[in-house]
Amino acid sequence: MIELAGFSSVLVQFATFAGIFALLALGLNLQWGMGGLFNIGIAGFFAVGAYASAILTGAANPSHLGGFAMPFILGALAAMSVSGLIALAIGLITLRLRADYLAIATIGIAEILRLFLKNEAWLTNGVRGIAGIAKPHAAFLGPGWATLVFFAIVLVSVLLVYLGLERARRSPWGRVLRAVRENEETAAASGKNTVRFRLEAFVLGSMIMGYGGALYAHFFGFISPEAFEPELTTFLVWIMLIAGGSGNNRGAILGAVAIWLVWSGTEVLTNRLPPELVTQAGAIRLLLIGALLQVILLLRPEGLLKERPPPAPLPPKGVPPAPLPPKGVPPKGVPPKGVPPRGEARPPRGPAPPPSSRA
Amino acid sequence: MTEVLQLLIYGIVLGSIITLGAVGLSLIYGIVRFANFAHGDMMTAGAYFAFFFVVTLELPMFVGFPLAMAGGALLAVALDRVLFRRLRRTSPVVLLISSFGVALMLRAAIQLVWGPSVQVYEAGIEFPIRFLGLGIKPDQLHILGGSVVIVVALHLFLQRSRTGKAMRAMSDNVALARVSGIDTERVILWTWVIGAALTAAAGVFLAIDTQLHPVMGWRLLLPVFAAAILGGIGKPYGALAGGMVIGIAQEMSTLVISPGYKPAIAFAIMVVMLILRPAGLLGARR
């Protein structure tokens, strides 16, 4: 595919990576932006997803488990299931506790997953990693078209996850989730099982991250326990969400693209460094992007796009009304004039959900 | 049996390093009120400060060690002035994100200055002192002795000095401390100084026991957090016990499981603790 070479192929590669990061940022937005759940083990779920899909779709290999040769879609489903199950186990233990305990537990799980992937060579080939992970239908399509088709898969995935999360955000479920984040006692007092809502958000967000991992594995073609640079991946996704605007799904996507642009841009910069500094390029880039995060936190903590709480839905004609209408208001039709819309009439807020008052 | 005792000795050495880190973390958590994810990398910074004084300036260790502690304290105060103090006013959870960012930035800065490879204070092999079939290196004795001195000094400081009492008061109840006329900003500053100096000491000890590497502190962050949680986070005396339990358990675990999973032990203990007694070993339920 000579016509693909050069600029357009760089562009497709950039956009595919940005799309994968957008998925991760969307997953984190569900957990942190909407649910107020502090996950700094993103790389763990990402890696698990990548390995699950790589092992299930790969050809037989004497040095590690493999040979299932399943289609990509099954690999992706497995990636989501495994990361979801791990999130379920972690969530069941820590979601009842304070926000910072969850954060520490997610560091722990990411670290243990890294150790597991490194030590269990029969399964993962250990530190040597798994190479030659093919894109879906790569043999049939040829390398050029496979890249393009893969880019389309990523785009469609981002779109579907975005639409799904937007729907969830506006749904009663999303509104309860935000209520739990804002004030858990009040939500509990209105009869909501708050732990369950948090658990659902945590598991669902982690499944999206696992799917992102599967996409990464197939796009990059090689994975190893260290190739992810676990803290770097986690950190980048956090900056993307904070910069884009936590709580805002469009913000998550915008942040992912913008920060991926900045991050790739710093690589262009560090490539011009004198040769004795080139080996340190990674550290310089990390310092720059870290400084960017601190500046955003200090100057514009709400990010590029603020969170906009959806208005309470007005029941459309012929559809069952919104839950719990106030007494005296007829269950169908538009509320009488002069009555302000119920619920959620709240000024926009900053990025960070306030600390939960659980203690 | 000898093997078990030998591992116990190693566990106590590791435990005293973890303890110093956990006490600092716990103090900062109790008074500044956030989980400082940069704690591990502040430990690394302390170790490299000592490297600067001992290897680059060729000062003796007993001079370089307190200087490294002072350097660590200065670094923490600077971070507090530039970042954490401003962010404290907005939302405490923002501090978590910021400190996670600071952790990676510190590591990157250390790697830029001192390079990504492994280093030591003193080249050469040290022969352990043998006693009843057990061995302990002179360096490890120094670590144990140094930790005991530091912990006793901290205890005296917290119990006897005005600032120490103010710190304990603030850890118990910030509002009450403030109305009784305690300058909370000043106490927070002191907390950073002491917490970071302890952490820097832990970093130097870790580097003496093993070697210097830019990720050495991050790798110890989980055990340090586990120790602090085990002791009831925010309670420095609990962290003492927690650090020893985690250190000994990590070394002993090699009898049963593959050494590759040693860091996972701290996590396992922490998870069990979170299920059974989230308030910590010494903590009452609040």
XYZ file of C-alpha atoms in Angstrom:
645
model
C 0.000 0.000 0.000
C 2.359 2.685 -1.171
C -0.327 5.360 -1.322
C -0.895 4.840 2.384
C 2.710 5.496 3.249
C 3.795 8.850 4.557
C 1.540 11.425 6.051
C -1.799 9.651 5.886
C -0.461 6.492 7.491
C 1.038 8.544 10.323
C -2.320 10.242 10.676
C -4.202 6.944 10.839
C -1.777 5.608 13.416
C -2.118 8.780 15.490
C -5.892 8.700 15.297
C -6.080 5.001 16.189
C -3.984 5.505 19.313
C -5.978 8.597 20.213
C -9.158 6.547 19.805
C -7.876 3.787 22.077
C -6.959 6.385 24.694
C -10.370 8.003 24.225
C -11.925 4.671 25.204
C -9.763 4.526 28.328
C -10.667 8.104 29.195
C -14.354 7.326 28.688
C -14.021 4.346 31.020
C -12.311 6.513 33.615
C -14.961 9.179 33.154
C -17.616 6.649 34.062
C -15.668 5.728 37.196
C -14.273 9.076 38.281
C -16.206 11.731 36.403
C -19.634 10.253 37.018
C -19.078 7.951 39.974
C -16.294 9.715 41.878
C -14.290 6.467 42.031
C -10.554 6.996 42.134
C -8.870 4.368 39.949
C -5.134 4.595 39.461
C -4.810 1.023 38.296
C -6.004 1.757 34.768
C -2.916 0.129 33.288
C -3.748 -3.118 35.106
C -7.160 -3.480 33.497
C -5.698 -2.357 30.188
C -2.948 -4.992 30.364
C -5.336 -7.766 31.371
C -7.562 -6.957 28.422
C -4.593 -6.907 26.069
C -3.310 -10.286 27.265
C -6.723 -11.941 27.330
C -7.393 -11.045 23.731
C -3.839 -11.750 22.553
C -3.818 -15.241 24.096
C -7.273 -16.229 22.881
C -6.889 -15.017 19.313
C -3.257 -16.057 18.816
C -1.903 -19.097 17.006
C -0.284 -21.943 18.911
C 3.084 -21.056 20.401
C 5.321 -23.486 22.269
C 6.521 -20.887 24.788
C 3.163 -19.861 26.169
C -0.504 -20.752 26.270
C -2.185 -20.226 22.954
C -3.529 -21.835 19.819
C -7.164 -20.990 20.392
C -7.160 -18.819 17.258
C -10.506 -17.299 18.123
C -11.886 -14.364 16.145
C -11.180 -10.844 17.394
C -14.694 -10.321 18.682
C -14.389 -13.247 21.102
C -10.994 -12.007 22.251
C -12.489 -8.589 22.909
C -15.398 -10.090 24.826
C -12.987 -12.153 26.915
C -10.892 -9.039 27.571
C -13.960 -7.246 28.874
C -15.085 -10.185 30.991
C -11.721 -10.730 32.660
C -11.198 -7.063 33.514
C -14.792 -6.837 34.654
C -14.377 -9.817 36.983
C -11.207 -8.399 38.499
C -12.931 -5.063 39.003
C -15.855 -6.862 40.632
C -13.577 -8.586 43.139
C -11.699 -5.375 43.968
C -14.866 -3.330 44.088
C -16.690 -5.710 46.419
C -13.892 -5.285 48.939
C -13.033 -1.616 48.668
C -16.062 0.294 47.407
C -17.608 0.351 50.864
C -14.500 2.096 52.133
C -13.059 5.550 51.737
C -12.095 6.905 48.329
C -8.380 6.817 49.090
C -8.524 3.125 50.041
C -9.952 2.334 46.639
C -7.122 4.319 45.077
C -4.501 2.365 47.007
C -6.213 -0.918 46.210
C -6.157 -0.111 42.498
C -2.403 0.610 42.672
C -2.058 -2.749 44.374
C -4.054 -4.652 41.810
C -2.149 -3.054 38.944
C 1.131 -4.019 40.601
C -0.015 -7.594 41.247
C -1.270 -7.971 37.703
C 2.114 -6.790 36.465
C 3.858 -9.361 38.691
C 1.465 -12.056 37.507
C 2.033 -11.294 33.830
C 5.769 -11.265 34.450
C 6.018 -14.430 36.542
C 3.487 -16.766 34.921
C 5.508 -17.447 31.797
C 3.470 -20.550 30.866
C 0.533 -18.232 30.277
C 2.069 -14.979 29.115
C 5.624 -15.793 28.007
C 6.854 -13.667 30.950
C 9.070 -10.684 30.321
C 9.611 -11.648 26.682
C 5.996 -10.785 25.988
C 3.722 -11.888 23.174
C 4.575 -10.842 19.648
C 2.842 -11.049 16.301
C -0.681 -10.296 17.466
C -2.613 -9.836 14.253
C -5.240 -7.270 13.424
C -8.665 -8.731 12.670
C -8.758 -10.363 9.208
C -5.223 -9.140 8.544
C -4.406 -12.147 6.336
C -7.442 -11.550 4.169
C -7.208 -7.755 3.973
C -3.480 -7.233 3.654
C -1.540 -4.871 5.953
C -2.767 -1.562 4.504
C -6.450 -2.330 4.504
C -6.220 -4.110 7.844
C -4.909 -0.900 9.403
C -7.724 1.108 7.875
C -10.382 -1.398 8.898
C -8.919 -1.465 12.374
C -9.084 2.302 12.548
C -12.752 2.063 11.591
C -13.318 -0.514 14.344
C -11.731 1.840 16.883
C -13.788 4.798 15.642
C -17.030 2.851 15.802
C -16.118 1.569 19.269
C -15.488 5.081 20.564
C -18.757 6.247 19.044
C -20.766 3.366 20.512
C -19.199 3.696 23.967
C -19.772 7.447 23.842
C -23.424 7.075 22.871
C -23.932 4.368 25.487
C -22.346 6.442 28.239
C -24.296 9.538 27.231
C -27.467 7.503 27.452
C -26.383 6.140 30.818
C -25.547 9.642 32.006
C -29.014 10.935 31.212
C -30.773 7.848 32.470
C -32.106 7.461 36.008
C -29.116 5.196 36.644
C -26.650 7.947 35.744
C -28.498 10.486 37.841
C -28.481 8.206 40.873
C -24.779 7.566 40.294
C -24.094 11.282 40.372
C -26.252 11.650 43.445
C -24.179 8.953 45.140
C -21.032 10.830 44.190
C -22.340 14.151 45.467
C -23.856 12.978 48.695
C -23.921 9.339 49.516
C -26.002 9.692 52.672
C -28.805 11.476 50.857
C -28.793 8.915 48.081
C -28.861 6.109 50.634
C -31.639 7.833 52.515
C -33.727 7.886 49.342
C -33.487 4.132 49.290
C -30.718 3.665 46.755
C -28.235 0.865 47.203
C -25.240 3.161 46.845
C -22.549 0.471 46.932
C -24.276 -1.315 44.091
C -24.327 1.779 41.885
C -20.651 2.411 42.526
C -19.848 -1.227 41.858
C -21.706 -1.161 38.554
C -19.873 1.991 37.473
C -16.518 0.558 38.517
C -17.014 -2.774 36.755
C -18.420 -1.211 33.602
C -15.604 1.355 33.442
C -12.988 -1.361 33.899
C -14.577 -3.447 31.148
C -14.221 -0.503 28.770
C -10.567 -0.232 29.814
C -10.082 -3.949 29.183
C -11.575 -3.545 25.717
C -9.176 -0.646 25.105
C -6.359 -3.005 26.076
C -7.539 -5.613 23.575
C -7.602 -3.002 20.812
C -4.115 -1.858 21.760
C -2.723 -5.391 21.630
C -4.077 -5.997 18.132
C -3.015 -2.612 16.836
C 0.489 -2.603 18.243
C 1.058 -6.306 17.661
C 3.330 -6.813 20.674
C 2.709 -6.744 24.410
C 4.908 -7.364 27.440
C 4.521 -6.591 31.137
C 6.818 -3.584 30.852
C 5.788 -2.391 27.404
C 2.768 -0.701 28.915
C 4.852 1.482 31.212
C 2.005 0.996 33.668
C 2.152 4.265 35.581
C 2.660 6.253 32.401
C -0.477 4.843 30.770
C -2.516 5.463 33.902
C -1.115 8.948 34.221
C -1.799 9.864 30.601
C -5.411 8.740 30.863
C -5.873 10.788 34.013
C -4.423 13.904 32.398
C -6.664 13.342 29.386
C -9.778 13.225 31.515
C -8.789 16.151 33.749
C -7.772 18.272 30.776
C -10.884 17.431 28.788
C -13.211 17.876 31.727
C -14.182 15.108 34.086
C -17.853 14.281 34.122
C -18.163 15.230 30.474
C -17.983 12.394 27.932
C -17.192 14.738 25.069
C -14.526 16.253 27.282
C -12.999 12.808 27.797
C -12.702 12.290 24.038
C -11.480 15.830 23.409
C -8.935 15.499 26.225
C -7.701 12.176 24.851
C -7.098 13.657 21.397
C -5.569 16.896 22.737
C -3.240 15.244 25.234
C -2.231 12.527 22.764
C -1.356 15.359 20.374
C 0.700 17.095 23.085
C 2.353 13.827 24.123
C 3.251 12.931 20.536
C 4.359 16.526 20.063
C 6.822 16.285 22.924
C 8.331 13.296 21.133
C 8.950 15.460 18.089
C 10.609 18.000 20.401
C 12.804 15.493 22.234
C 13.938 14.011 18.903
C 15.745 17.306 18.287
C 17.679 17.046 21.525
C 21.443 16.641 21.466
C 22.379 12.948 21.281
C 23.616 12.725 24.879
C 20.127 13.637 26.101
C 18.133 11.385 23.770
C 18.190 8.434 26.165
C 16.548 10.714 28.706
C 13.800 11.775 26.337
C 11.144 9.767 28.182
C 11.936 11.474 31.461
C 11.865 14.925 29.877
C 8.498 14.236 28.245
C 7.117 12.955 31.527
C 8.273 16.080 33.355
C 6.642 18.297 30.728
C 3.321 16.476 30.745
C 3.370 16.295 34.549
C 3.879 20.045 34.737
C 0.961 20.446 32.333
C -1.273 18.442 34.699
C -0.313 20.590 37.673
C -0.960 23.782 35.714
C -4.396 22.508 34.673
C -5.214 21.522 38.256
C -4.179 24.947 39.510
C -5.644 27.145 36.797
C -8.523 25.312 35.153
C -9.529 22.372 37.323
C -12.810 21.919 35.476
C -10.999 21.138 32.216
C -11.811 22.239 28.680
C -15.461 21.188 28.767
C -17.326 21.515 32.026
C -19.595 18.858 33.324
C -23.172 19.670 32.402
C -25.668 17.806 34.501
C -28.537 16.725 32.300
C -31.870 18.344 33.078
C -34.503 16.166 34.613
C -36.317 14.645 31.680
C -39.681 15.992 30.707
C -41.857 12.996 29.968
C -42.598 12.888 26.246
C -46.142 12.265 25.116
C -47.339 8.722 25.372
C -44.340 7.538 27.366
C -44.496 6.606 31.034
C -43.531 9.578 33.193
C -40.292 10.217 34.977
C -39.967 8.274 38.215
C -41.576 9.582 41.388
C -43.691 12.493 40.172
C -44.673 14.870 42.941
C -48.023 14.238 44.480
C -50.863 16.161 42.890
C -49.236 16.366 39.477
C -50.957 14.169 36.943
C -48.692 11.323 35.918
C -48.829 12.128 32.218
C -48.222 15.219 30.165
C -46.201 18.370 30.627
C -46.017 19.829 34.138
C -48.149 22.939 34.646
C -46.520 26.270 33.896
C -44.745 27.957 36.736
C -43.546 24.701 38.213
C -39.756 24.521 37.843
C -38.357 21.273 36.512
C -37.554 18.903 39.305
C -34.207 17.740 40.419
C -30.733 18.296 39.012
C -31.204 22.076 38.807
C -27.777 22.722 40.046
C -25.011 25.089 38.937
C -22.150 23.525 37.021
C -19.347 22.358 39.176
C -15.600 21.806 39.121
C -13.940 18.677 37.899
C -13.329 16.877 41.000
C -16.159 15.304 42.764
C -15.846 16.409 46.354
C -14.328 13.912 48.677
C -16.857 11.480 49.752
C -17.942 12.061 53.265
C -17.643 8.410 54.120
C -15.228 7.802 56.898
C 14.722 -23.188 61.839
C 17.878 -21.218 61.083
C 16.359 -20.250 57.777
C 13.235 -18.936 59.489
C 15.285 -16.907 61.968
C 17.453 -15.565 59.170
C 14.367 -14.436 57.276
C 13.074 -12.915 60.492
C 16.225 -10.796 60.718
C 15.860 -9.664 57.105
C 12.197 -8.999 57.817
C 13.022 -6.779 60.771
C 15.504 -4.822 58.644
C 12.965 -4.366 55.862
C 10.295 -3.685 58.466
C 12.243 -0.829 59.997
C 12.664 0.755 56.560
C 8.949 0.378 55.800
C 8.110 1.685 59.267
C 9.983 4.943 58.740
C 8.137 5.475 55.482
C 4.780 4.488 56.952
C 5.115 6.743 60.003
C 5.804 9.714 57.734
C 2.915 8.793 55.454
C 0.598 8.348 58.411
C 1.543 11.710 59.935
C 0.913 13.470 56.637
C -2.364 11.618 56.175
C -3.535 12.462 59.661
C -2.637 16.142 59.569
C -2.498 17.327 55.969
C -5.398 14.933 55.274
C -4.565 13.292 52.024
C -2.977 10.074 50.850
C 0.345 11.218 49.468
C 1.065 9.075 46.433
C 4.360 10.891 45.972
C 5.623 9.381 49.214
C 7.544 6.548 47.580
C 9.290 8.872 45.169
C 10.108 11.304 47.979
C 11.857 8.304 49.509
C 13.822 7.840 46.295
C 14.698 11.543 46.316
C 16.095 11.231 49.862
C 18.264 8.315 48.812
C 19.659 10.257 45.845
C 20.274 13.353 47.980
C 22.475 11.189 50.176
C 24.143 9.898 47.021
C 24.976 13.491 46.107
C 26.510 14.232 49.516
C 28.279 10.907 50.058
C 29.475 9.999 46.568
C 29.665 13.302 44.682
C 30.880 15.499 47.562
C 32.625 12.554 49.286
C 31.286 13.473 52.711
C 31.082 10.703 55.308
C 27.691 9.002 55.644
C 26.988 10.331 59.135
C 27.147 13.862 57.680
C 25.425 13.047 54.405
C 22.556 11.228 56.100
C 21.136 14.191 58.092
C 21.774 16.444 55.101
C 19.700 14.075 52.938
C 16.914 14.195 55.524
C 17.056 18.000 55.439
C 16.999 17.889 51.638
C 13.929 15.661 51.687
C 12.200 18.015 54.123
C 13.037 21.020 51.954
C 11.683 19.277 48.875
C 8.402 18.492 50.642
C 7.995 22.034 51.928
C 8.654 23.386 48.439
C 6.059 21.021 46.941
C 3.572 22.079 49.590
C 4.148 25.782 48.943
C 4.005 25.514 45.162
C 1.238 22.933 44.721
C -0.388 21.217 47.623
C -1.218 24.301 49.679
C -3.037 25.900 46.764
C -4.895 22.710 45.877
C -5.896 22.067 49.502
C -8.240 25.014 49.228
C -10.181 23.486 46.332
C -10.818 19.812 46.910
C -8.840 17.166 48.803
C -9.304 14.585 46.060
C -7.514 16.877 43.617
C -4.524 16.475 45.933
C -4.491 12.740 45.201
C -4.288 13.360 41.460
C -1.672 16.038 41.951
C 0.484 13.885 44.220
C 0.297 11.020 41.717
C 1.568 13.465 39.109
C 4.272 14.688 41.473
C 5.369 11.077 42.006
C 6.008 10.576 38.297
C 7.632 13.995 37.931
C 10.014 13.351 40.815
C 10.992 10.029 39.312
C 11.551 11.632 35.912
C 13.625 14.425 37.470
C 15.745 11.942 39.417
C 16.305 9.926 36.272
C 17.339 13.076 34.412
C 19.873 14.097 37.050
C 21.300 10.742 38.116
C 20.521 8.528 35.141
C 18.319 5.463 34.824
C 20.814 2.815 35.926
C 21.475 1.174 39.272
C 23.958 2.837 41.629
C 25.435 2.203 45.095
C 26.933 4.380 47.809
C 29.885 2.095 48.286
C 31.124 -0.547 45.878
C 32.293 -3.912 47.138
C 30.865 -6.848 49.031
C 30.260 -6.665 52.735
C 30.771 -9.820 54.743
C 28.026 -10.606 57.225
C 28.737 -11.052 60.904
C 28.059 -14.688 61.769
C 26.417 -15.724 64.997
C 24.896 -19.162 65.713
C 24.622 -19.833 62.009
C 22.798 -16.569 61.403
C 24.243 -13.709 59.419
C 23.683 -10.006 59.513
C 25.647 -7.382 57.629
C 27.113 -4.423 59.517
C 25.074 -2.152 57.233
C 21.892 -3.841 58.368
C 22.888 -3.308 62.005
C 23.382 0.374 61.193
C 19.915 0.489 59.626
C 18.343 -1.101 62.695
C 20.212 1.178 65.100
C 19.470 4.268 63.031
C 15.771 3.437 62.844
C 15.527 2.946 66.599
C 17.215 6.301 67.241
C 14.930 8.078 64.778
C 11.762 6.491 66.134
C 12.691 7.319 69.751
C 13.458 10.897 68.732
C 10.103 11.117 66.968
C 8.328 9.716 70.010
C 9.951 12.310 72.282
C 9.097 15.039 69.799
C 5.434 14.042 69.569
C 5.045 13.642 73.343
C 7.171 16.455 74.762
C 7.456 19.339 72.311
C 4.747 21.947 71.785
C 4.745 21.383 68.030
C 4.475 17.639 68.535
C 1.486 18.056 70.803
C -0.099 20.449 68.339
C 0.424 17.843 65.614
C -1.308 15.168 67.629
C -4.124 17.543 68.468
C -4.622 18.409 64.815
C -4.564 14.779 63.834
C -7.379 14.109 66.311
C -9.586 17.052 65.423
C -8.661 19.916 63.123
C -11.523 22.199 64.116
C -10.861 21.755 67.795
C -7.147 22.378 67.289
C -7.895 25.556 65.374
C -10.219 27.030 68.002
C -7.671 26.294 70.701
C -5.326 28.665 68.919
C -3.077 26.260 67.046
C -1.612 27.770 63.883
C -2.696 24.972 61.569
C -0.638 26.124 58.569
C 2.492 26.098 60.688
C 1.714 22.623 61.988
C 1.161 21.399 58.433
C 4.562 22.786 57.501
C 6.171 20.975 60.416
C 4.368 17.795 59.460
C 5.863 17.944 55.984
C 9.315 18.598 57.435
C 9.144 15.640 59.802
C 7.237 13.262 57.561
C 9.558 13.927 54.636
C 12.712 13.701 56.761
C 11.592 10.277 58.028
C 10.835 9.235 54.467
C 14.212 10.425 53.231
C 15.844 8.397 56.007
C 13.873 5.342 54.889
C 15.081 5.945 51.349
C 18.739 6.115 52.387
C 18.366 2.941 54.457
C 16.690 1.183 51.557
C 19.533 2.246 49.268
C 22.095 0.995 51.804
C 20.306 -2.336 52.130
C 19.798 -2.778 48.385
C 20.826 -0.176 45.788
C 19.775 3.110 44.262
C 17.348 3.082 41.375
C 14.791 5.665 40.195
C 11.836 3.315 40.856
C 13.065 1.997 44.237
C 10.635 4.153 46.191
C 7.620 3.591 43.978
C 8.094 -0.160 44.390
C 7.956 0.336 48.167
C 4.898 2.597 48.095
C 2.456 -0.292 48.339
C 4.090 -1.930 51.388
C 4.334 1.492 53.025
C 0.648 2.170 52.436
C -0.215 -1.318 53.620
C 1.748 -0.720 56.816
C 0.051 2.621 57.393
C -3.402 1.120 56.818
C -2.582 -1.869 59.002
C -1.731 0.501 61.816
C -4.817 2.609 61.205
C -3.906 5.327 58.732
C -3.282 8.683 60.411
C -1.893 7.026 63.536
C 1.918 7.139 63.599
C 2.214 4.656 66.449
C 0.092 2.140 64.603
C 2.334 2.530 61.572
C 5.258 1.340 63.709
C 3.555 -1.989 64.310
C 2.217 -2.142 60.755
C 5.655 -1.631 59.231
C 7.170 -4.489 61.199
C 4.307 -6.856 60.366
C 4.539 -6.077 56.645
C 8.335 -6.282 56.553
C 8.504 -9.609 58.352
C 5.578 -11.064 56.407
C 7.159 -10.104 53.092
C 10.463 -11.801 53.907
C 8.837 -14.853 55.505
C 6.544 -15.304 52.530
C 9.471 -16.540 50.450
C 9.280 -19.780 52.445
C 5.874 -20.486 50.972
C 5.491 -18.686 47.658
C 7.688 -17.668 44.750
C 9.892 -14.660 45.616
C 8.550 -12.993 42.493
C 5.330 -12.366 44.363
C 6.930 -10.885 47.476
C 5.459 -7.408 46.882
C 1.996 -8.971 46.598
C 2.076 -10.051 50.246
C 1.768 -6.494 51.477
C -1.264 -6.096 49.269
C -2.834 -9.340 50.465
C -2.414 -8.336 54.106
C -3.866 -4.931 53.323
C -6.914 -6.434 51.629
C -7.566 -8.822 54.515
C -7.194 -5.914 56.893
C -9.597 -3.768 54.897
C -12.186 -6.532 55.094
C -11.750 -7.360 58.764
C -10.726 -4.148 60.487
C -10.747 -1.115 58.210
C -9.806 1.149 61.107
C -6.474 -0.615 61.603
C -4.899 -2.769 64.282
C -4.836 -0.097 66.954
C -7.711 1.943 65.642
C -11.132 2.109 67.170
C -14.041 2.451 64.787
C -14.760 6.111 64.315
